PDB file of C-alpha atoms and ligand atoms in Angstrom:
ATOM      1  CA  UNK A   1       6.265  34.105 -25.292  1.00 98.00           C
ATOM      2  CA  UNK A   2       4.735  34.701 -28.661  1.00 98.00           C
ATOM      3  CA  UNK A   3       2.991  37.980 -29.551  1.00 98.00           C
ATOM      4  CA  UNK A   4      -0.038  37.589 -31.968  1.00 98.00           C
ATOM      5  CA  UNK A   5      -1.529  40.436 -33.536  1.00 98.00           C
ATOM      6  CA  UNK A   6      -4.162  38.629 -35.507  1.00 98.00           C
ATOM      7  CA  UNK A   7      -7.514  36.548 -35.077  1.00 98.00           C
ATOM      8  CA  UNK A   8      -6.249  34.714 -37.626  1.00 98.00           C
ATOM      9  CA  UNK A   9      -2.660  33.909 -35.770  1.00 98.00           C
ATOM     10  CA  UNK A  10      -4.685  33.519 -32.763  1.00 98.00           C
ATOM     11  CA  UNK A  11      -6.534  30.899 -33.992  1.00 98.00           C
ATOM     12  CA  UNK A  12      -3.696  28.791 -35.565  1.00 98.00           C
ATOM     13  CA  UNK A  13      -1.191  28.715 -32.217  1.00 98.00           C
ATOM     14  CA  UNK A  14      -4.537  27.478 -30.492  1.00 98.00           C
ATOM     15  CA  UNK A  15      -5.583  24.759 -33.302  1.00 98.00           C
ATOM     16  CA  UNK A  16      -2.148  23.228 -32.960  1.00 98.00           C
ATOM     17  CA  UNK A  17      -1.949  23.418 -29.813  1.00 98.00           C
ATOM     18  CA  UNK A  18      -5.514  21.264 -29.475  1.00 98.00           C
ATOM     19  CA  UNK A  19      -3.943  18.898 -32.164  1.00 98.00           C
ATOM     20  CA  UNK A  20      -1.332  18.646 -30.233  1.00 98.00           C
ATOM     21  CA  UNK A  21      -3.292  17.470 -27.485  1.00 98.00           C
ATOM     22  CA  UNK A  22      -2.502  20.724 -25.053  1.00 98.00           C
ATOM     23  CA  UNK A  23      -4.544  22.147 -22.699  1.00 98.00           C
ATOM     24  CA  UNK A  24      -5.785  25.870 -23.175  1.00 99.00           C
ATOM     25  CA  UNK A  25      -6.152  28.834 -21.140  1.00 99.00           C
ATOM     26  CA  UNK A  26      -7.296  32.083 -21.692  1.00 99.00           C
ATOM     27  CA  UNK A  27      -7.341  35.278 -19.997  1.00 99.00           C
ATOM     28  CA  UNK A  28      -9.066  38.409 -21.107  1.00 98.00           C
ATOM     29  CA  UNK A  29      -7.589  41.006 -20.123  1.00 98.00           C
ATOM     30  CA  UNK A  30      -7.753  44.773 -20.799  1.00 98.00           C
ATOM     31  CA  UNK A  31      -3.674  45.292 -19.303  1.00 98.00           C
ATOM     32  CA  UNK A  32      -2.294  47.411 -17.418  1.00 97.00           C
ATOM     33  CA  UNK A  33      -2.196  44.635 -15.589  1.00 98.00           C
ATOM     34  CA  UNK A  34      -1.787  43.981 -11.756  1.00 97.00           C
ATOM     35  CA  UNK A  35      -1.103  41.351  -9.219  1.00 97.00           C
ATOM     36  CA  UNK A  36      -4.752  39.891  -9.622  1.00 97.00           C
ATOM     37  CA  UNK A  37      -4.412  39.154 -13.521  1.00 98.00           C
ATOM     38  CA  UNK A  38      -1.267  37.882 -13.155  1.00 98.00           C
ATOM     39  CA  UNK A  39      -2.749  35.490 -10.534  1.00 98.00           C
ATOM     40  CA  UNK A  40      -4.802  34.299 -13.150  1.00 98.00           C
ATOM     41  CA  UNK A  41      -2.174  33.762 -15.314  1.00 98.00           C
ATOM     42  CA  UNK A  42      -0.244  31.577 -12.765  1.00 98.00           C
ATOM     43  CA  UNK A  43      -3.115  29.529 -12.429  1.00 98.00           C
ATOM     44  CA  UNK A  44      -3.941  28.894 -15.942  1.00 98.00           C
ATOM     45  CA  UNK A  45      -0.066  28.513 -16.100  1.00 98.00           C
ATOM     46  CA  UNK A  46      -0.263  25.315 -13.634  1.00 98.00           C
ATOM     47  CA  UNK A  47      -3.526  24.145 -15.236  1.00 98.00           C
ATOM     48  CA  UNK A  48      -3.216  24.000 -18.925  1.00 98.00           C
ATOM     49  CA  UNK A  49       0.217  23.719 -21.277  1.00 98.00           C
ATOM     50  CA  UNK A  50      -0.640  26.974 -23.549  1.00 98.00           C
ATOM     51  CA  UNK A  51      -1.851  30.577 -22.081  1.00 99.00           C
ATOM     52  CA  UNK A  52      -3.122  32.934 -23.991  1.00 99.00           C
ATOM     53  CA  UNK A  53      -3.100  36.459 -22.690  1.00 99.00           C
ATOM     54  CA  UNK A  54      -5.565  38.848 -24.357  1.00 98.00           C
ATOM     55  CA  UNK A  55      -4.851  42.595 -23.990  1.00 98.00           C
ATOM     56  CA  UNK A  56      -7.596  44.603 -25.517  1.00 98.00           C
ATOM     57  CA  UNK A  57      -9.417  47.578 -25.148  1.00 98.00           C
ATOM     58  CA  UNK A  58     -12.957  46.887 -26.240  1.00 98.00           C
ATOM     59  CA  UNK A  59     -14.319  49.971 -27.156  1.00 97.00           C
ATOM     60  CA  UNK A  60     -17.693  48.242 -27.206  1.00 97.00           C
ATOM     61  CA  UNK A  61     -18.178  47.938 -23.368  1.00 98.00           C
ATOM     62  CA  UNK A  62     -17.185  51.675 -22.750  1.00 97.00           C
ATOM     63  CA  UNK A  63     -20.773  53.994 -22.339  1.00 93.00           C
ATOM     64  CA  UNK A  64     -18.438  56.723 -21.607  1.00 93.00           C
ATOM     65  CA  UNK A  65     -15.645  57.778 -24.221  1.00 94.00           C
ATOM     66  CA  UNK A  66     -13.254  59.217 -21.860  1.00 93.00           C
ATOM     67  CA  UNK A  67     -12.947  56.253 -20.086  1.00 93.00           C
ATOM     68  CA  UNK A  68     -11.815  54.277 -23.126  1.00 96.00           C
ATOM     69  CA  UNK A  69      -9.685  57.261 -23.904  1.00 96.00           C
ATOM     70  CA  UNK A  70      -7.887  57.622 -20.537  1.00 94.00           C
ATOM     71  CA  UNK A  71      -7.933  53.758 -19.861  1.00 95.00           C
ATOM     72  CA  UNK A  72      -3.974  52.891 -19.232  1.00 94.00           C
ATOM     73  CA  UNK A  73      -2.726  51.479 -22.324  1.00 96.00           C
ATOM     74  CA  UNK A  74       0.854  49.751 -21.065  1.00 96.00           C
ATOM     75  CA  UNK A  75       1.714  47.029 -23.477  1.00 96.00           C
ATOM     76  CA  UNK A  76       5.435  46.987 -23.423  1.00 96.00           C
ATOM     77  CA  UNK A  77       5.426  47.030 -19.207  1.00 97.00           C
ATOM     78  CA  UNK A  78       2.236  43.940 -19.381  1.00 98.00           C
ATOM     79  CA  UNK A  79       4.246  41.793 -22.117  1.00 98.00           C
ATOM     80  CA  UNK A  80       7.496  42.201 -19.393  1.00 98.00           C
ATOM     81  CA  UNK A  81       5.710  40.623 -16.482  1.00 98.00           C
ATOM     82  CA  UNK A  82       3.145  37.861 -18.477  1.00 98.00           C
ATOM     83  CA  UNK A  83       6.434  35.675 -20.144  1.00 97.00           C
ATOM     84  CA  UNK A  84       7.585  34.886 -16.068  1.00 98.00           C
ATOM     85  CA  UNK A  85       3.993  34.318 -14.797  1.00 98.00           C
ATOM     86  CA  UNK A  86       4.007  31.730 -17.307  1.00 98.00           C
ATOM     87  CA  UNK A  87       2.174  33.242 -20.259  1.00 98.00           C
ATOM     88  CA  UNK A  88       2.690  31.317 -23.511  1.00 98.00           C
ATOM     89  CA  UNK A  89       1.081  34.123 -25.926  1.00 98.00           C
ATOM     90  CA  UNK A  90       0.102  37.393 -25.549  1.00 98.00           C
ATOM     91  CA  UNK A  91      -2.619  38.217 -28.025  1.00 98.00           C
ATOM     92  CA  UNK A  92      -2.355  41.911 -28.637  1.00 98.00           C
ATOM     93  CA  UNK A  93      -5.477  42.791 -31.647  1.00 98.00           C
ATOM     94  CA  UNK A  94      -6.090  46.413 -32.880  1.00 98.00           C
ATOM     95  CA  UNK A  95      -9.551  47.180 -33.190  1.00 97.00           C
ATOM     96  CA  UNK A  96      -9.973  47.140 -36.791  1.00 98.00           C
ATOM     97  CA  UNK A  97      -8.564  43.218 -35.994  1.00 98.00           C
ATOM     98  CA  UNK A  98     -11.502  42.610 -33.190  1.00 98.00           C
ATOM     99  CA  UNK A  99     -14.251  44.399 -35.432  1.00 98.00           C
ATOM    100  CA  UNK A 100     -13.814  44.232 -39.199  1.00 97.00           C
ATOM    101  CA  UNK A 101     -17.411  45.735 -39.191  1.00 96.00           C
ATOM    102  CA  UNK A 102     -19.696  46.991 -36.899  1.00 93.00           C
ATOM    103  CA  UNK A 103     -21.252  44.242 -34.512  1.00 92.00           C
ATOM    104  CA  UNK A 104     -24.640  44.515 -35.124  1.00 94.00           C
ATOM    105  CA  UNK A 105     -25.546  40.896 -32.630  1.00 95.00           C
ATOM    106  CA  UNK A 106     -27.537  41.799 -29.445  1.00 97.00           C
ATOM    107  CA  UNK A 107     -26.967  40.044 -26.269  1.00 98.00           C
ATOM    108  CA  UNK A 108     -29.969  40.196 -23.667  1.00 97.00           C
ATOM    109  CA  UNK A 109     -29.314  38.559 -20.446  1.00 98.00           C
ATOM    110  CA  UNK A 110     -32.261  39.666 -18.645  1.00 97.00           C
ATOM    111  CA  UNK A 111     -32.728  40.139 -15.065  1.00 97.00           C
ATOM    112  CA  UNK A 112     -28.991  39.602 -14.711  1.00 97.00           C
ATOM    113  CA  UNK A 113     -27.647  42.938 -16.710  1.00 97.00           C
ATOM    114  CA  UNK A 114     -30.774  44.795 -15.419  1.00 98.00           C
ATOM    115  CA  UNK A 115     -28.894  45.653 -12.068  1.00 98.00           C
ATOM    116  CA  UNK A 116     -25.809  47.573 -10.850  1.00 98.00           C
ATOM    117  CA  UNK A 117     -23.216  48.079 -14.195  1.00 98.00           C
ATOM    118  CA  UNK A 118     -25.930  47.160 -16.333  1.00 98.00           C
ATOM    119  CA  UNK A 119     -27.840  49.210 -15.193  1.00 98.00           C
ATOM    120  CA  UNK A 120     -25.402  52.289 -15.152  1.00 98.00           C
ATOM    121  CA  UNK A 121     -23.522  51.479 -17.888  1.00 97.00           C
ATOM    122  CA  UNK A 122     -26.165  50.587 -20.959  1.00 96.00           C
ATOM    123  CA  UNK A 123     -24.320  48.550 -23.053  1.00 97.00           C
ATOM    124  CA  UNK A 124     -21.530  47.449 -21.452  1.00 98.00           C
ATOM    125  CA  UNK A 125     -22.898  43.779 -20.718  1.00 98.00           C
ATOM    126  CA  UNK A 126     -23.267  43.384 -24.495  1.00 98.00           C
ATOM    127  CA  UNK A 127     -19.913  44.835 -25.616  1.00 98.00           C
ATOM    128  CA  UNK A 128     -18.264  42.384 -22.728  1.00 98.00           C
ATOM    129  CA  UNK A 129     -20.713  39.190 -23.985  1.00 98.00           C
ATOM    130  CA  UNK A 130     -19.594  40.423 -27.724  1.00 98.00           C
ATOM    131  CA  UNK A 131     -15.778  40.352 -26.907  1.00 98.00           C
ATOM    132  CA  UNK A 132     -15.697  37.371 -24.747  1.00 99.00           C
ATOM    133  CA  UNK A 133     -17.498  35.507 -27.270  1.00 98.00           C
ATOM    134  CA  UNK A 134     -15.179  36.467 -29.835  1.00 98.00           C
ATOM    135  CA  UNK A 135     -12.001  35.297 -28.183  1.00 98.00           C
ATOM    136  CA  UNK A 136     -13.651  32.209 -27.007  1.00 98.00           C
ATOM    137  CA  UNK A 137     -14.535  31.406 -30.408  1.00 98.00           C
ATOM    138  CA  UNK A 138     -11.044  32.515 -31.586  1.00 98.00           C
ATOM    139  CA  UNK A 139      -8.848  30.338 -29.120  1.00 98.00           C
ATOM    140  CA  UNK A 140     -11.513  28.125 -28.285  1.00 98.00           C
ATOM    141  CA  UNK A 141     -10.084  27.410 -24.636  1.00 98.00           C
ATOM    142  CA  UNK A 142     -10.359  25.061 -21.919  1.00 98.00           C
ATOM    143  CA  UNK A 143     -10.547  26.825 -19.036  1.00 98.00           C
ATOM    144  CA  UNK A 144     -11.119  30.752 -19.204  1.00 99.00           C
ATOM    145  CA  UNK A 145      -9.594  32.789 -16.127  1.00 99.00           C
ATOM    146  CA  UNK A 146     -11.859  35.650 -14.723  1.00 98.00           C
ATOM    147  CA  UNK A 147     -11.330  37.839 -11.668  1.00 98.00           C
ATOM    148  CA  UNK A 148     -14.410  38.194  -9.062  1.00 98.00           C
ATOM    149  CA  UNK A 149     -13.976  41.843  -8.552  1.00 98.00           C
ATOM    150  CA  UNK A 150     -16.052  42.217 -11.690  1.00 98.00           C
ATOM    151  CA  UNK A 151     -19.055  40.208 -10.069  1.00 98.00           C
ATOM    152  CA  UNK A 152     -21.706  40.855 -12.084  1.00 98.00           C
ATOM    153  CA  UNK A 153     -19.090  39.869 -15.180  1.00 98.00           C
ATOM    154  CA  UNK A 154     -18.584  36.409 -13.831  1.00 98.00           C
ATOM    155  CA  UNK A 155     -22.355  35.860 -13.599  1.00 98.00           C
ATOM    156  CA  UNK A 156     -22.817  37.657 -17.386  1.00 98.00           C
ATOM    157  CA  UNK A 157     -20.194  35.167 -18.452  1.00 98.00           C
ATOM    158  CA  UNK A 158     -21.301  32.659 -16.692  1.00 98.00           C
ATOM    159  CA  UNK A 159     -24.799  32.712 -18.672  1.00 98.00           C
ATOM    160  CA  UNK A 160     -23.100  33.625 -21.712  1.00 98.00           C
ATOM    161  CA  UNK A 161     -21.197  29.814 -21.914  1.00 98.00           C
ATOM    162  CA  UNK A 162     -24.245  28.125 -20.224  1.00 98.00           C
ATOM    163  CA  UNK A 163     -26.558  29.922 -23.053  1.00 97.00           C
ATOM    164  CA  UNK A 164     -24.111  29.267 -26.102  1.00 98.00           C
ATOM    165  CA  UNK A 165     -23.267  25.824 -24.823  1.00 98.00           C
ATOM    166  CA  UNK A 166     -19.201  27.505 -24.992  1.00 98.00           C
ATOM    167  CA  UNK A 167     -17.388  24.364 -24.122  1.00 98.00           C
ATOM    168  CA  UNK A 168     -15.072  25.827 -21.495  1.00 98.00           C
ATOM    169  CA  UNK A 169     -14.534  25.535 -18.093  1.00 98.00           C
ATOM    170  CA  UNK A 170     -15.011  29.300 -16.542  1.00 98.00           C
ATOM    171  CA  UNK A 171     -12.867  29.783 -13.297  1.00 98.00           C
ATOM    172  CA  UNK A 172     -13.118  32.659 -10.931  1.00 98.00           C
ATOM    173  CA  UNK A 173     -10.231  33.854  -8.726  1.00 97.00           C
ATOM    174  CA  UNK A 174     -11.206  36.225  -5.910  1.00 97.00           C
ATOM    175  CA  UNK A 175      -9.980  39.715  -5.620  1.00 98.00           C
ATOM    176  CA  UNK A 176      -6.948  40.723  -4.760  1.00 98.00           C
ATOM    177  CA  UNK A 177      -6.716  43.643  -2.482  1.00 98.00           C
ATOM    178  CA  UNK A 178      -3.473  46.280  -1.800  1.00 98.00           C
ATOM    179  CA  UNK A 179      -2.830  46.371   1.851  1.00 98.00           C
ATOM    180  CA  UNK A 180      -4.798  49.098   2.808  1.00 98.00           C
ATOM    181  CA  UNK A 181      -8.000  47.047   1.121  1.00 98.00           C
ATOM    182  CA  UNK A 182      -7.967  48.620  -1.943  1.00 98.00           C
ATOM    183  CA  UNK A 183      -8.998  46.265  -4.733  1.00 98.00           C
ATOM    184  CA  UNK A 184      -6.599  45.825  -7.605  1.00 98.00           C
ATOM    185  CA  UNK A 185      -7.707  47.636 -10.460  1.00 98.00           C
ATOM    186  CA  UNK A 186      -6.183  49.051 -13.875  1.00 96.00           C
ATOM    187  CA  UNK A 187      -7.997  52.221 -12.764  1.00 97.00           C
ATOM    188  CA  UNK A 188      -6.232  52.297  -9.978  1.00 97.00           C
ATOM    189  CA  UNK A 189      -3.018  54.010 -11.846  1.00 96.00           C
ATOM    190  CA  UNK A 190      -5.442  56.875 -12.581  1.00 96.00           C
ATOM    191  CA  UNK A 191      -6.161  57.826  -8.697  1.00 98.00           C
ATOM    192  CA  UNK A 192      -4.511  61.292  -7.797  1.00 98.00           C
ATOM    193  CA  UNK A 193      -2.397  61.074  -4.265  1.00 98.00           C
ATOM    194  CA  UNK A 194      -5.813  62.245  -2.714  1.00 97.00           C
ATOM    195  CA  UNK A 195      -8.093  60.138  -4.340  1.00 98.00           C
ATOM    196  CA  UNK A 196      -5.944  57.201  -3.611  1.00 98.00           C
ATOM    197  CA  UNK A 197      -5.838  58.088  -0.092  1.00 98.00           C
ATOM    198  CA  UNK A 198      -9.364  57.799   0.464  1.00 98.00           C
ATOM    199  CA  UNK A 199     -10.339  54.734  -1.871  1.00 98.00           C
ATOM    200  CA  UNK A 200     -10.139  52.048   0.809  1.00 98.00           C
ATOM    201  CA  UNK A 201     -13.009  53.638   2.250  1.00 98.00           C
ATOM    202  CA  UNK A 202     -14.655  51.463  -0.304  1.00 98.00           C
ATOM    203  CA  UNK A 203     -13.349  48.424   1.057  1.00 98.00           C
ATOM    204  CA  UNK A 204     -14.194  49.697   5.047  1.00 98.00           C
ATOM    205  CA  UNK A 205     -17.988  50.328   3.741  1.00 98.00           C
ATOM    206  CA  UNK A 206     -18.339  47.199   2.103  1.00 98.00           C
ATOM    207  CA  UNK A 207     -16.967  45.411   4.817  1.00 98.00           C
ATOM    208  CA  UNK A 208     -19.303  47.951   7.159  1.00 98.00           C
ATOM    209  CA  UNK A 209     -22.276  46.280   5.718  1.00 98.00           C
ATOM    210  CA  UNK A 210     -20.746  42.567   6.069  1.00 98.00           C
ATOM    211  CA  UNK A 211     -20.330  43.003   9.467  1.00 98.00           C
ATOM    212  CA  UNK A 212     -24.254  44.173   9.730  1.00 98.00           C
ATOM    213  CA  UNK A 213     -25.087  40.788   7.819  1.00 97.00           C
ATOM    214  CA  UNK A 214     -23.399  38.915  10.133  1.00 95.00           C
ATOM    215  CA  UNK A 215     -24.588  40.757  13.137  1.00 95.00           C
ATOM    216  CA  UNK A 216     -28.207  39.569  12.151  1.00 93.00           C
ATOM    217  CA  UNK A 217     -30.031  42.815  13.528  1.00 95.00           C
ATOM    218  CA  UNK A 218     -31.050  44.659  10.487  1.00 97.00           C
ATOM    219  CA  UNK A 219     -32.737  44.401   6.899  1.00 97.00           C
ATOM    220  CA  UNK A 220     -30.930  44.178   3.643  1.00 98.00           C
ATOM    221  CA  UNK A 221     -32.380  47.941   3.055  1.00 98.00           C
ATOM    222  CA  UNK A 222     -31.412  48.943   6.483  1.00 98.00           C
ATOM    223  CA  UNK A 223     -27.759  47.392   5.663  1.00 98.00           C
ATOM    224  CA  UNK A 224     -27.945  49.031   1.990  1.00 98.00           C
ATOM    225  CA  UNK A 225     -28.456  52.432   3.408  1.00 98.00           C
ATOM    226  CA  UNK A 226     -26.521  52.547   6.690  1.00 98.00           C
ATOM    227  CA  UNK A 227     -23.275  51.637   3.893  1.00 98.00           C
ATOM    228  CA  UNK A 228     -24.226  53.897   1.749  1.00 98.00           C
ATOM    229  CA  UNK A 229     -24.610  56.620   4.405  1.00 98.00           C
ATOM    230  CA  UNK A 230     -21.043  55.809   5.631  1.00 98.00           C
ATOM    231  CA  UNK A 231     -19.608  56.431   2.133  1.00 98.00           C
ATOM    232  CA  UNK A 232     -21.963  59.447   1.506  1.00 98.00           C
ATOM    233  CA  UNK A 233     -20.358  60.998   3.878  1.00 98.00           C
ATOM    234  CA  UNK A 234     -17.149  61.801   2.429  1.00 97.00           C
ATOM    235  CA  UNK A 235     -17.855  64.839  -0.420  1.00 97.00           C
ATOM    236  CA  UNK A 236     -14.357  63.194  -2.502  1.00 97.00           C
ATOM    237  CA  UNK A 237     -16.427  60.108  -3.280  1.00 98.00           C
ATOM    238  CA  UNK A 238     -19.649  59.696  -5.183  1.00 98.00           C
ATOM    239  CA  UNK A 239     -21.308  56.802  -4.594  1.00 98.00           C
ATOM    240  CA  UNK A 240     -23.181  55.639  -8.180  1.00 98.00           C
ATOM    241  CA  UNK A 241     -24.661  52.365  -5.941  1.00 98.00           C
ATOM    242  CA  UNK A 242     -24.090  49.833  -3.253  1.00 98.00           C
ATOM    243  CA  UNK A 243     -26.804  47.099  -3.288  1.00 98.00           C
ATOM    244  CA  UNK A 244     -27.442  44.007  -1.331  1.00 98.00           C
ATOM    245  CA  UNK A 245     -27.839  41.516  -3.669  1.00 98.00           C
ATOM    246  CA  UNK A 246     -28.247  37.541  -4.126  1.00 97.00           C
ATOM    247  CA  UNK A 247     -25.224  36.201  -4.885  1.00 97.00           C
ATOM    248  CA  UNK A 248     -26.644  34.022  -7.786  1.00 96.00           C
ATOM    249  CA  UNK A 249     -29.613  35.807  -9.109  1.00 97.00           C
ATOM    250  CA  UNK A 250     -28.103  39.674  -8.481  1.00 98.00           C
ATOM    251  CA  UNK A 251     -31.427  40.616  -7.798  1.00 98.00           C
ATOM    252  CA  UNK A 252     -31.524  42.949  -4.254  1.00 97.00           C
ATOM    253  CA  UNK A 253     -32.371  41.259  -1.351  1.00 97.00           C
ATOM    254  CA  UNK A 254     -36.015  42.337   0.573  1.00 95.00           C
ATOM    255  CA  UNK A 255     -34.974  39.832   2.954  1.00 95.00           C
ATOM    256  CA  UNK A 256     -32.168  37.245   4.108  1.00 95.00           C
ATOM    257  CA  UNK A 257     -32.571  33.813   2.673  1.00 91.00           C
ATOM    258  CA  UNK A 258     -31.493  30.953   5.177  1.00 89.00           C
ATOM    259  CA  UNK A 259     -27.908  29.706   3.667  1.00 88.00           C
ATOM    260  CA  UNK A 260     -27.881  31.935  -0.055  1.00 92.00           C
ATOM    261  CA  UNK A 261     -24.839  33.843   0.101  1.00 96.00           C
ATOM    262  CA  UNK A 262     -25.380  37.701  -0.253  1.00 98.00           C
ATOM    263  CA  UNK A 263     -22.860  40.103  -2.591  1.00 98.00           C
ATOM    264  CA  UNK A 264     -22.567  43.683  -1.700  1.00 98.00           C
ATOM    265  CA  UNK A 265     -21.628  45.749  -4.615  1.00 98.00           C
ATOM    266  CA  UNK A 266     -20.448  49.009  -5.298  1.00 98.00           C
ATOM    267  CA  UNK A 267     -19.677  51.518  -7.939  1.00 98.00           C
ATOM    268  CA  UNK A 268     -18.086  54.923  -6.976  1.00 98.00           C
ATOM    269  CA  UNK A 269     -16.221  58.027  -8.605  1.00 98.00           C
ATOM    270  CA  UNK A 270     -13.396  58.981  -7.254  1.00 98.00           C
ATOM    271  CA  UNK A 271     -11.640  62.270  -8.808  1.00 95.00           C
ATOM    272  CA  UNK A 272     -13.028  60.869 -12.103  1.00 94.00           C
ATOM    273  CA  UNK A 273     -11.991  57.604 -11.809  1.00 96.00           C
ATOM    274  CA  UNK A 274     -15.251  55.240 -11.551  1.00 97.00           C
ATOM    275  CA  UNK A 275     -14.238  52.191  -9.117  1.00 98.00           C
ATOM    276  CA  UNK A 276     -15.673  48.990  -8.477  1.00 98.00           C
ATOM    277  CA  UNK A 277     -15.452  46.440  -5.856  1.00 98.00           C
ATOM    278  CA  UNK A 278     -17.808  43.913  -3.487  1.00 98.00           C
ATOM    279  CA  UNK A 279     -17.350  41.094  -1.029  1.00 98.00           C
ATOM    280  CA  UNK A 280     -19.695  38.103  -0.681  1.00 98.00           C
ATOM    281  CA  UNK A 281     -21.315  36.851   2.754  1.00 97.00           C
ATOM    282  CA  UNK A 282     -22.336  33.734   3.769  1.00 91.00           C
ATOM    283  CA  UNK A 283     -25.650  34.009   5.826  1.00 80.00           C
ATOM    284  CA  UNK A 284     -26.474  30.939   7.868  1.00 68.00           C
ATOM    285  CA  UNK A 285     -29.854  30.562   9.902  1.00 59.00           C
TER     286      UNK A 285
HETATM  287  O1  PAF B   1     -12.623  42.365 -17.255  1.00 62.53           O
HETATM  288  C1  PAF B   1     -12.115  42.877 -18.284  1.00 62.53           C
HETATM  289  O2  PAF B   1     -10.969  43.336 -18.295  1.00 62.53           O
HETATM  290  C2  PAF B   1     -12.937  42.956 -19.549  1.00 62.53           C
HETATM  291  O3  PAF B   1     -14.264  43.237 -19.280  1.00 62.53           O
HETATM  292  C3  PAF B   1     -12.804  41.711 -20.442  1.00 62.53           C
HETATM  293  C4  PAF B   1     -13.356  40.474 -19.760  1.00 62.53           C
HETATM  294  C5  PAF B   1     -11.350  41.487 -20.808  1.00 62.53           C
HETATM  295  C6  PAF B   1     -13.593  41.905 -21.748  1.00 62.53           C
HETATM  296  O4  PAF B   1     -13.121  42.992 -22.468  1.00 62.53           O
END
């Protein structure tokens, strides 16, 4: 596996490769990686010749600077399990590398970053669309490998290649979960014994309000808050939101729409550490 420090190296391995008539995947990463990157990195493995790893902490999609201080920085550990999940190159840029000067371009996806993390975290949609762009116009890939824990992501990414015609095919892997529920997450390394203990309950009240869906009985508000009660009710965890959304749109549901799949998202602190996750329901009538 190849380690390039440079957009400059970046974009040579990827050039030849293309001349040489090889298949490209990406996958963005920010390390510390787990079981669901490296997912995506078997897949892009068995779908394209050359894949590129990023590893980068974008300081640009961090509102709050002690998450991008505390956020697990493991590079030796990541390069050691990428090479046998079939990496090619692991593209490992310093910031100074990413950002030679200050980004100044303003991404506006609308309704879309209006909601949930876009809402709570103001700016982070634009340092994501920033980065992404960036490394899609570095490596210029065919296929780019995202995870669905980070929902609204997909969706922002989604409408970021749609919008700047980015020739790339974007696939989505779903989430993987520990046994206990827990969704994988780099943040996840940052849980006290206690904390970790009690994240699943994320998982139980997400799949709490699936089970409402499917019962058909209530409203998407009476679904929102009966969640939202359940996790409420443990002091450790601080719910910042759990909406019942439209799986396409993101917009929060004032009623169920015969066959549109609905997405129930959360964001919650645990102990510090500020946890995502959601699930996706099909609703048939
Ligand atoms: O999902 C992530 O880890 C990041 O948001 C991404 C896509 C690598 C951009 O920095």
């Amino acid at each position: 596996m190849e380690i390039l420090n440079t957009a400059a190296a970046l974009h040579a391995y990827t050039e030849n490769a293309r001349r040489a008539g090889q298949r490209i995947g990406l996958v963005p990463t920010m390390g510390a990686l787990h079981e669901g990157h490296l997912q995506l990195v078997r897949a892009a493995a068995q779908e394209c010749e050359v894949v590129v790893t990023s590893i980068f902490v974008n300081p640009t999609q961090f509102n709050n600077p002690d998450d991008f201080r505390l956020y697990p920085r493991l590079p030796e550990e990541d390069a050691a399990l990428l090479a046998p999940a079939g990496c090619t190159a692991l593209f490992l840029p310093s910031v100074e590398e990413m950002y030679p000067q200050p980004t100044v371009v303003r991404f506006d996806f609308g309704a879309l970053e209006r909601v949930m993390e876009g809402e709570h975290r103001p700016g982070h949609f634009n340092g994501v669309a920033t980065v992404v762009s960036k490394l899609f116009h570095l490596s210029r890939p065919h296929r780019a490998y995202f995870g669905q824990k980070d929902f609204q992501q997909v969706a922002i990414v989604r409408q970021l290649v749609l919008g700047l015609s980015f020739d790339l095919e974007l696939v989505a892997f779903p989430t993987i979960r520990e046994p206990d529920g827990l969704a994988m997450s780099s943040r996840n390394r940052r849980l006290s014994a206690e904390a970790r203990a009690l994240a699943p309950q994320l998982y139980q009240g997400l799949l709490l309000a699936k089970r409402l869906i499917e019962e058909g009985q209530l409203t998407p508000a009476e679904v929102q808050q009966t969640a939202a009660e359940f996790l409420r009710a443990e002091p450790a965890i601080t719910l910042e939101y759990l909406a019942v959304v439209d799986a396409h749109t993101l917009q929060p549901l004032t009623d169920w729409q015969p066959n549109a799949p609905v997405a129930i998202c959360l964001a919650a602190q645990l102990g510090g550490v500020r946890l995502i996750d959601n699930v996706v329901v099909a609703v048939n009538e």
